[in-house]
C-alpha cells in the first residue's frame, strides 16, 4: 500500500508541475488516468483483511433514505444527531469522541430517514490515514451526505473534505456525464461527439482509452466533458449523490460573518447545541433526496395520510414504480388506477401504469378480475 501511496504522490506532484496548455493536454490526461487506476487499487487493497477492521461500521440500512454526517473531529456531528433524534451520541470537548458509526432515525414529512453519525475524518483519509477508509466506505452507501463544518474555522475544511470524498469516487451534487463507452473486440475506436468539446480533443480521448488498454470501442459524448468525467465513466464505480453543507456553531459568529458565508452554495446555517434551524436543515435534505410521497386509498375508505409510499431517486415516479414498491407481483394484476392530486387534470382521474405521479398524490389500484 505504501508503494501505491508514493506513486499517487509522485503523479500528483508531476501534475502540479506541468503547465496546462494544448501541448500538455495529452500528457495530463494520461497522468489523470494513471492516478484514477492507482486510487482504485488503493481502495481494493484497503479492504477488510481479517481482524475485524470494520467493526462498528456494519450498520444495516433501514428506512426510505440514508443520510451520513461527514466532517472533521469536534465540529458537532454527535450533538447534531442527538438534537435530531432520540439517540445519544457522546459529545465532548476533545477530538475523536465518536469511534464507531452511530445510527439514528428521523421521521420527516412522512419519510423514515436513517441518520449516521460517522467518526471524524482527517486529511489523507482516502489514502488510509486514521479510520478514514471505513468512514468513507459507509459514506458511499448513503443516499445523501451532510458535511458538517465549523463556522468558526476556515472554509478550507470544506475543500479538504471534498477532496477526500472525490478521491474515493464520491461525486457531490453532480449528475453522471452523458458519455457512453461500449467496448468491442475489434474494429478500432469509433468516436461520436454531438457537441463542441472545450477540454478534450480526439488525441486526449485516445490517450485516456489507451491507458485503460481500450483499443476498440464505440464512444459517444453528448456533453462538454472533461478528462475526469471520461475517466469516471470508464472506471464505472463512481457514486453520485446530493450533499448539504451544515454550517454549525453559528451562535459563535456575527451577523456580518454569516452574511459572507451565505455565498457558499448548498449550505444551511445551524446551531446543533441551541437547536437553531434544524427544521430548515431537514427540509433541505428532504428536497435534495428528491422524494415523491404517494398516499394509498383503499376502495370505499379515506386515504391513509399517516404512512405514504416513498418513491426516491432519479427514476421517474410512475404508477408502475409505485406498484413494484408495494409488491413486485402487483403490476401483473394491475388493471388501472384512480389518481387524485397535482398530476391529474381532474379528481379523480383514471390512469395507466405509465402515468407520472407527483408529490402527495393519492392512488387507488384496481386489479384485474
PDB file of N, CA and C in Angstrom, residues 32 171 174-179 181 199-200 208 221 223-235 238 240:
ATOM      1  N   UNK A  32      -3.829  11.659 -15.309  1.00  0.00           N
ATOM      2  CA  UNK A  32      -5.103  11.552 -14.590  1.00  0.00           C
ATOM      3  C   UNK A  32      -5.649  10.135 -14.648  1.00  0.00           C
ATOM      4  N   UNK A 171     -19.064  11.704  -5.941  1.00  0.00           N
ATOM      5  CA  UNK A 171     -19.263  12.959  -6.651  1.00  0.00           C
ATOM      6  C   UNK A 171     -20.446  13.689  -6.019  1.00  0.00           C
ATOM      7  N   UNK A 174     -23.500  16.372  -8.263  1.00  0.00           N
ATOM      8  CA  UNK A 174     -23.236  16.263  -9.693  1.00  0.00           C
ATOM      9  C   UNK A 174     -24.122  15.173 -10.275  1.00  0.00           C
ATOM     10  N   UNK A 175     -24.330  15.250 -11.585  1.00  0.00           N
ATOM     11  CA  UNK A 175     -25.067  14.205 -12.291  1.00  0.00           C
ATOM     12  C   UNK A 175     -24.092  13.440 -13.177  1.00  0.00           C
ATOM     13  N   UNK A 176     -24.360  12.166 -13.452  1.00  0.00           N
ATOM     14  CA  UNK A 176     -23.457  11.397 -14.319  1.00  0.00           C
ATOM     15  C   UNK A 176     -23.337  12.048 -15.690  1.00  0.00           C
ATOM     16  N   UNK A 177     -22.134  12.148 -16.229  1.00  0.00           N
ATOM     17  CA  UNK A 177     -21.964  12.766 -17.557  1.00  0.00           C
ATOM     18  C   UNK A 177     -22.614  11.920 -18.643  1.00  0.00           C
ATOM     19  N   UNK A 178     -23.085  12.608 -19.674  1.00  0.00           N
ATOM     20  CA  UNK A 178     -23.767  11.928 -20.779  1.00  0.00           C
ATOM     21  C   UNK A 178     -22.724  11.363 -21.749  1.00  0.00           C
ATOM     22  N   UNK A 179     -22.043  10.321 -21.290  1.00  0.00           N
ATOM     23  CA  UNK A 179     -20.983   9.674 -22.063  1.00  0.00           C
ATOM     24  C   UNK A 179     -21.236   8.168 -22.054  1.00  0.00           C
ATOM     25  N   UNK A 181     -19.346   4.560 -23.243  1.00  0.00           N
ATOM     26  CA  UNK A 181     -18.177   3.854 -23.759  1.00  0.00           C
ATOM     27  C   UNK A 181     -18.532   2.370 -23.836  1.00  0.00           C
ATOM     28  N   UNK A 199     -12.499  20.966 -23.464  1.00  0.00           N
ATOM     29  CA  UNK A 199     -11.453  20.465 -22.580  1.00  0.00           C
ATOM     30  C   UNK A 199     -10.893  19.113 -23.007  1.00  0.00           C
ATOM     31  N   UNK A 200     -11.383  18.599 -24.105  1.00  0.00           N
ATOM     32  CA  UNK A 200     -10.911  17.325 -24.644  1.00  0.00           C
ATOM     33  C   UNK A 200     -10.760  17.446 -26.150  1.00  0.00           C
ATOM     34  N   UNK A 208      -6.401   8.531 -23.064  1.00  0.00           N
ATOM     35  CA  UNK A 208      -7.059   8.009 -21.858  1.00  0.00           C
ATOM     36  C   UNK A 208      -7.507   6.566 -22.086  1.00  0.00           C
ATOM     37  N   UNK A 221     -20.082  10.912 -26.919  1.00  0.00           N
ATOM     38  CA  UNK A 221     -20.013  12.008 -25.944  1.00  0.00           C
ATOM     39  C   UNK A 221     -21.060  13.042 -26.306  1.00  0.00           C
ATOM     40  N   UNK A 223     -21.925  15.717 -24.194  1.00  0.00           N
ATOM     41  CA  UNK A 223     -21.795  16.881 -23.318  1.00  0.00           C
ATOM     42  C   UNK A 223     -20.371  17.422 -23.433  1.00  0.00           C
ATOM     43  N   UNK A 224     -20.158  18.619 -22.930  1.00  0.00           N
ATOM     44  CA  UNK A 224     -18.816  19.202 -22.940  1.00  0.00           C
ATOM     45  C   UNK A 224     -18.030  18.577 -21.789  1.00  0.00           C
ATOM     46  N   UNK A 225     -17.524  17.380 -22.046  1.00  0.00           N
ATOM     47  CA  UNK A 225     -16.927  16.564 -20.986  1.00  0.00           C
ATOM     48  C   UNK A 225     -15.512  17.009 -20.664  1.00  0.00           C
ATOM     49  N   UNK A 226     -15.110  16.718 -19.450  1.00  0.00           N
ATOM     50  CA  UNK A 226     -13.741  16.933 -19.001  1.00  0.00           C
ATOM     51  C   UNK A 226     -13.009  15.597 -18.993  1.00  0.00           C
ATOM     52  N   UNK A 227     -11.671  15.605 -18.926  1.00  0.00           N
ATOM     53  CA  UNK A 227     -10.949  14.330 -18.811  1.00  0.00           C
ATOM     54  C   UNK A 227     -11.367  13.513 -17.591  1.00  0.00           C
ATOM     55  N   UNK A 228     -11.631  14.189 -16.468  1.00  0.00           N
ATOM     56  CA  UNK A 228     -12.047  13.471 -15.253  1.00  0.00           C
ATOM     57  C   UNK A 228     -13.384  12.772 -15.453  1.00  0.00           C
ATOM     58  N   UNK A 229     -14.316  13.406 -16.179  1.00  0.00           N
ATOM     59  CA  UNK A 229     -15.627  12.791 -16.402  1.00  0.00           C
ATOM     60  C   UNK A 229     -15.511  11.572 -17.307  1.00  0.00           C
ATOM     61  N   UNK A 230     -14.656  11.640 -18.309  1.00  0.00           N
ATOM     62  CA  UNK A 230     -14.448  10.474 -19.166  1.00  0.00           C
ATOM     63  C   UNK A 230     -13.827   9.326 -18.372  1.00  0.00           C
ATOM     64  N   UNK A 231     -12.875   9.648 -17.508  1.00  0.00           N
ATOM     65  CA  UNK A 231     -12.256   8.624 -16.659  1.00  0.00           C
ATOM     66  C   UNK A 231     -13.284   8.023 -15.706  1.00  0.00           C
ATOM     67  N   UNK A 232     -14.180   8.854 -15.157  1.00  0.00           N
ATOM     68  CA  UNK A 232     -15.222   8.360 -14.262  1.00  0.00           C
ATOM     69  C   UNK A 232     -16.101   7.327 -14.954  1.00  0.00           C
ATOM     70  N   UNK A 233     -16.462   7.600 -16.212  1.00  0.00           N
ATOM     71  CA  UNK A 233     -17.315   6.670 -16.953  1.00  0.00           C
ATOM     72  C   UNK A 233     -16.579   5.360 -17.212  1.00  0.00           C
ATOM     73  N   UNK A 234     -15.296   5.437 -17.561  1.00  0.00           N
ATOM     74  CA  UNK A 234     -14.516   4.223 -17.819  1.00  0.00           C
ATOM     75  C   UNK A 234     -14.352   3.406 -16.540  1.00  0.00           C
ATOM     76  N   UNK A 235     -14.071   4.086 -15.432  1.00  0.00           N
ATOM     77  CA  UNK A 235     -13.924   3.377 -14.153  1.00  0.00           C
ATOM     78  C   UNK A 235     -15.229   2.683 -13.763  1.00  0.00           C
ATOM     79  N   UNK A 238     -18.168   5.154  -9.797  1.00  0.00           N
ATOM     80  CA  UNK A 238     -18.432   6.439  -9.151  1.00  0.00           C
ATOM     81  C   UNK A 238     -19.833   6.481  -8.551  1.00  0.00           C
ATOM     82  N   UNK A 240     -22.798   9.117  -7.365  1.00  0.00           N
ATOM     83  CA  UNK A 240     -23.280  10.490  -7.473  1.00  0.00           C
ATOM     84  C   UNK A 240     -24.388  10.683  -6.445  1.00  0.00           C
TER      85      UNK A 240
END
